[in-house]
Structures are given as structure tokens and as C-alpha cells.
């Protein structure tokens, strides 16, 4: 178990290195490993791939010439499938091309999330002095009160809103 934990810690360090370069890291691991990665990297997105049915799972295990497929099937049904609730997304792997497109869509949509954007583009705020950070009234957004380093709009003023505030 210690060896497996050290391997996951090294894997987590490698994933962090890849992410720090602005790249995505896609790991194909079992649910137990995914849960450990989520502990090391809380922002990790877990995508659970499911067969379309238990019959199809059984057929795939048999066709794979899986030794002791019955034990593997029982493990999947009793230990892995209940873990679907900890995943962020579920993709039904009934058609490989469709499943690949769905996983790609999840990755792309994650890149569009504000939290992802800010984690990659925090330097956009580097010229501004953050005076205060607040949580909004329903606790679903952060509000940054910043003081711009210089002109911030086409008028040469700090903001375009200064006229509407003056004329109120």
C-alpha cells in the first residue's frame, strides 16, 4: 500500500507539473486511484466511464479473455459502480467515437469555467492592486475590488462608468 501511495504522490506531482504548463492531464485510472488523485489535486475533474449495461460489461470481460472474469465482474458491480456518485461526469461507453467526443467536450467545457480561467490567467490582475475580496450574497461568486494601475478604458479614464456615476 505504501508503494501505491508513493506512486500516486509522484503521479500527482507530475500532473501538477503538466498543469503548471497550461496543459490538460488525462489519466486513465480506476476509481480508487481517481479518488486519491482528487485528494492530492482537489480541482481534478473525475469522469466515470460506464458500459451501457451490466450484460455488456460481462461480455467485454469475457471477450478480453479476462482471467477470473466472474470475480472482476463482481468487483466492478459491488465496489466500482457505487463510486459513480463521487464523479463529476458520467460517460456511457456504448460507442467509442461518441465516448471520446463526450470526454473531449467535458475537457473543453472545464476550460471555459471561470475558476479554470482565473487559475490560468491570474496574471491578468497583476497590474492591479486587489483592495478587497468578498463573497457575494448567495456565496456562489467572489467579488474583487481592484484599483487599476492606469487607464482601463477607451476614454483614458480608470473606468467607462465614471460618467454614469457622475451624471447619476
Coordinates of C-alpha atoms in Angstrom, one line a residue:
X1 CA 0.0 0.0 0.0
X2 CA 2.9 2.4 0.8
X3 CA 4.3 1.8 -2.7
X4 CA 1.0 2.5 -4.3
X5 CA 0.6 5.7 -2.3
X6 CA 4.1 6.9 -3.2
X7 CA 3.3 6.2 -6.9
X8 CA 0.1 8.3 -6.6
X9 CA 2.1 11.1 -4.9
X10 CA 4.6 11.0 -7.8
X11 CA 1.8 10.9 -10.3
X12 CA 0.2 13.9 -8.5
X13 CA 3.5 15.8 -8.7
X14 CA 3.7 15.0 -12.5
X15 CA 0.1 16.1 -13.1
X16 CA 0.8 19.4 -11.2
X17 CA 3.8 19.9 -13.4
X18 CA 1.8 19.4 -16.6
X19 CA -1.0 21.7 -15.3
X20 CA 1.5 24.4 -14.4
X21 CA 2.5 24.5 -18.1
X22 CA -1.1 25.3 -19.0
X23 CA -1.8 21.8 -20.4
X24 CA -4.5 19.3 -19.5
X25 CA -3.6 15.9 -17.9
X26 CA -5.8 13.0 -18.8
X27 CA -5.4 9.9 -16.5
X28 CA -7.0 6.6 -17.2
X29 CA -7.1 5.0 -13.8
X30 CA -9.5 3.1 -11.6
X31 CA -11.9 4.8 -9.2
X32 CA -9.8 4.2 -6.2
X33 CA -6.8 5.9 -7.9
X34 CA -9.1 8.7 -9.1
X35 CA -10.3 9.4 -5.5
X36 CA -6.7 9.6 -4.3
X37 CA -5.8 12.0 -7.2
X38 CA -8.8 14.2 -6.2
X39 CA -7.3 14.3 -2.6
X40 CA -4.0 15.4 -4.0
X41 CA -5.4 17.8 -6.6
X42 CA -8.9 18.9 -5.5
X43 CA -9.6 20.7 -8.8
X44 CA -9.3 17.4 -10.7
X45 CA -12.4 16.5 -12.7
X46 CA -13.5 12.9 -12.4
X47 CA -15.1 11.3 -15.4
X48 CA -16.7 7.9 -14.8
X49 CA -16.8 5.7 -17.9
X50 CA -19.7 3.2 -17.8
X51 CA -20.6 0.4 -20.1
X52 CA -24.2 0.7 -21.4
X53 CA -25.3 -2.3 -19.3
X54 CA -24.2 -5.0 -16.9
X55 CA -24.6 -7.5 -19.7
X56 CA -22.3 -5.6 -21.9
X57 CA -19.7 -5.3 -19.1
X58 CA -19.9 -9.1 -18.7
X59 CA -19.5 -9.6 -22.5
X60 CA -16.5 -7.2 -22.6
X61 CA -14.7 -9.0 -19.7
X62 CA -15.2 -12.4 -21.4
X63 CA -14.1 -11.1 -24.8
X64 CA -11.0 -9.6 -23.2
X65 CA -10.1 -13.1 -22.0
X66 CA -10.1 -11.7 -18.5
X67 CA -8.9 -14.3 -16.1
X68 CA -11.5 -15.0 -13.4
X69 CA -13.9 -12.6 -15.2
X70 CA -16.6 -13.5 -12.7
X71 CA -14.5 -12.1 -9.8
X72 CA -13.7 -9.0 -11.9
X73 CA -17.4 -8.5 -12.7
X74 CA -18.4 -8.9 -9.0
X75 CA -15.8 -6.4 -8.0
X76 CA -17.0 -3.9 -10.6
X77 CA -20.6 -4.2 -9.6
X78 CA -20.1 -4.2 -5.8
X79 CA -17.0 -1.9 -5.4
X80 CA -16.7 0.3 -8.5
X81 CA -20.1 1.1 -9.8
X82 CA -21.4 2.5 -6.5
X83 CA -18.5 5.1 -6.7
X84 CA -20.1 6.7 -9.7
X85 CA -21.6 9.2 -7.2
X86 CA -18.2 10.7 -6.5
X87 CA -17.5 11.5 -10.1
X88 CA -18.1 14.9 -11.7
X89 CA -19.3 13.5 -15.0
X90 CA -20.5 10.1 -16.4
X91 CA -19.9 9.0 -20.0
X92 CA -21.7 5.9 -21.3
X93 CA -19.2 4.0 -23.4
X94 CA -21.6 2.4 -25.9
X95 CA -19.8 3.8 -28.9
X96 CA -16.1 4.6 -28.7
X97 CA -16.1 7.6 -31.0
X98 CA -19.1 9.1 -29.2
X99 CA -17.5 8.5 -25.8
X100 CA -14.2 10.2 -27.0
X101 CA -16.2 13.2 -28.2
X102 CA -18.1 13.4 -24.9
X103 CA -14.9 13.3 -22.9
X104 CA -13.3 16.0 -25.1
X105 CA -16.5 18.1 -24.6
X106 CA -16.1 17.8 -20.8
X107 CA -12.5 18.9 -21.0
X108 CA -13.3 21.8 -23.2
X109 CA -16.3 22.9 -21.0
X110 CA -14.0 22.7 -18.0
X111 CA -11.6 25.1 -19.7
X112 CA -14.4 27.6 -20.0
X113 CA -15.3 27.6 -16.3
X114 CA -14.4 30.8 -14.5
X115 CA -12.3 29.0 -11.8
X116 CA -10.2 27.3 -14.5
X117 CA -9.8 30.6 -16.5
X118 CA -8.7 32.5 -13.4
X119 CA -6.3 29.8 -12.3
X120 CA -4.5 30.1 -15.7
X121 CA -4.9 33.8 -16.1
X122 CA -4.4 35.3 -12.7
X123 CA -1.6 37.4 -14.2
X124 CA -4.3 39.5 -15.9
X125 CA -4.8 41.1 -12.5
X126 CA -1.1 41.5 -11.8
X127 CA -1.1 45.2 -12.8
X128 CA -4.0 46.0 -10.5
X129 CA -3.9 46.2 -6.7
X130 CA -6.6 44.0 -5.2
X131 CA -8.0 46.0 -2.3
X132 CA -10.7 43.6 -1.1
X133 CA -12.2 40.2 -1.9
X134 CA -15.7 39.4 -0.9
X135 CA -18.2 36.6 -1.4
X136 CA -21.5 37.7 -2.9
X137 CA -24.8 37.4 -1.1
X138 CA -25.6 33.8 -2.2
X139 CA -22.0 32.6 -1.8
X140 CA -21.5 31.5 -5.4
X141 CA -19.1 34.2 -6.6
X142 CA -16.1 36.1 -5.5
X143 CA -16.1 39.9 -5.9
X144 CA -12.7 41.6 -6.4
X145 CA -12.4 45.3 -5.6
X146 CA -9.3 46.3 -7.5
X147 CA -7.5 49.6 -8.1
X148 CA -6.4 49.8 -11.7
X149 CA -2.7 50.6 -12.3
X150 CA -3.6 53.0 -15.1
X151 CA -6.2 53.9 -17.7
X152 CA -8.5 50.9 -18.2
X153 CA -10.9 52.0 -20.9
X154 CA -11.1 53.8 -24.3
X155 CA -11.7 57.2 -22.7
X156 CA -8.3 57.2 -20.9
X157 CA -10.1 57.2 -17.6
X158 CA -9.9 54.5 -15.0
X159 CA -13.3 53.2 -16.0
X160 CA -16.0 53.9 -18.5
X161 CA -18.5 54.1 -15.7
X162 CA -17.2 57.3 -14.2
X163 CA -19.5 59.4 -16.4
X164 CA -22.6 57.5 -15.5
X165 CA -21.7 57.7 -11.8
X166 CA -21.1 61.5 -12.1
X167 CA -24.3 62.1 -14.0
X168 CA -26.1 59.5 -11.9

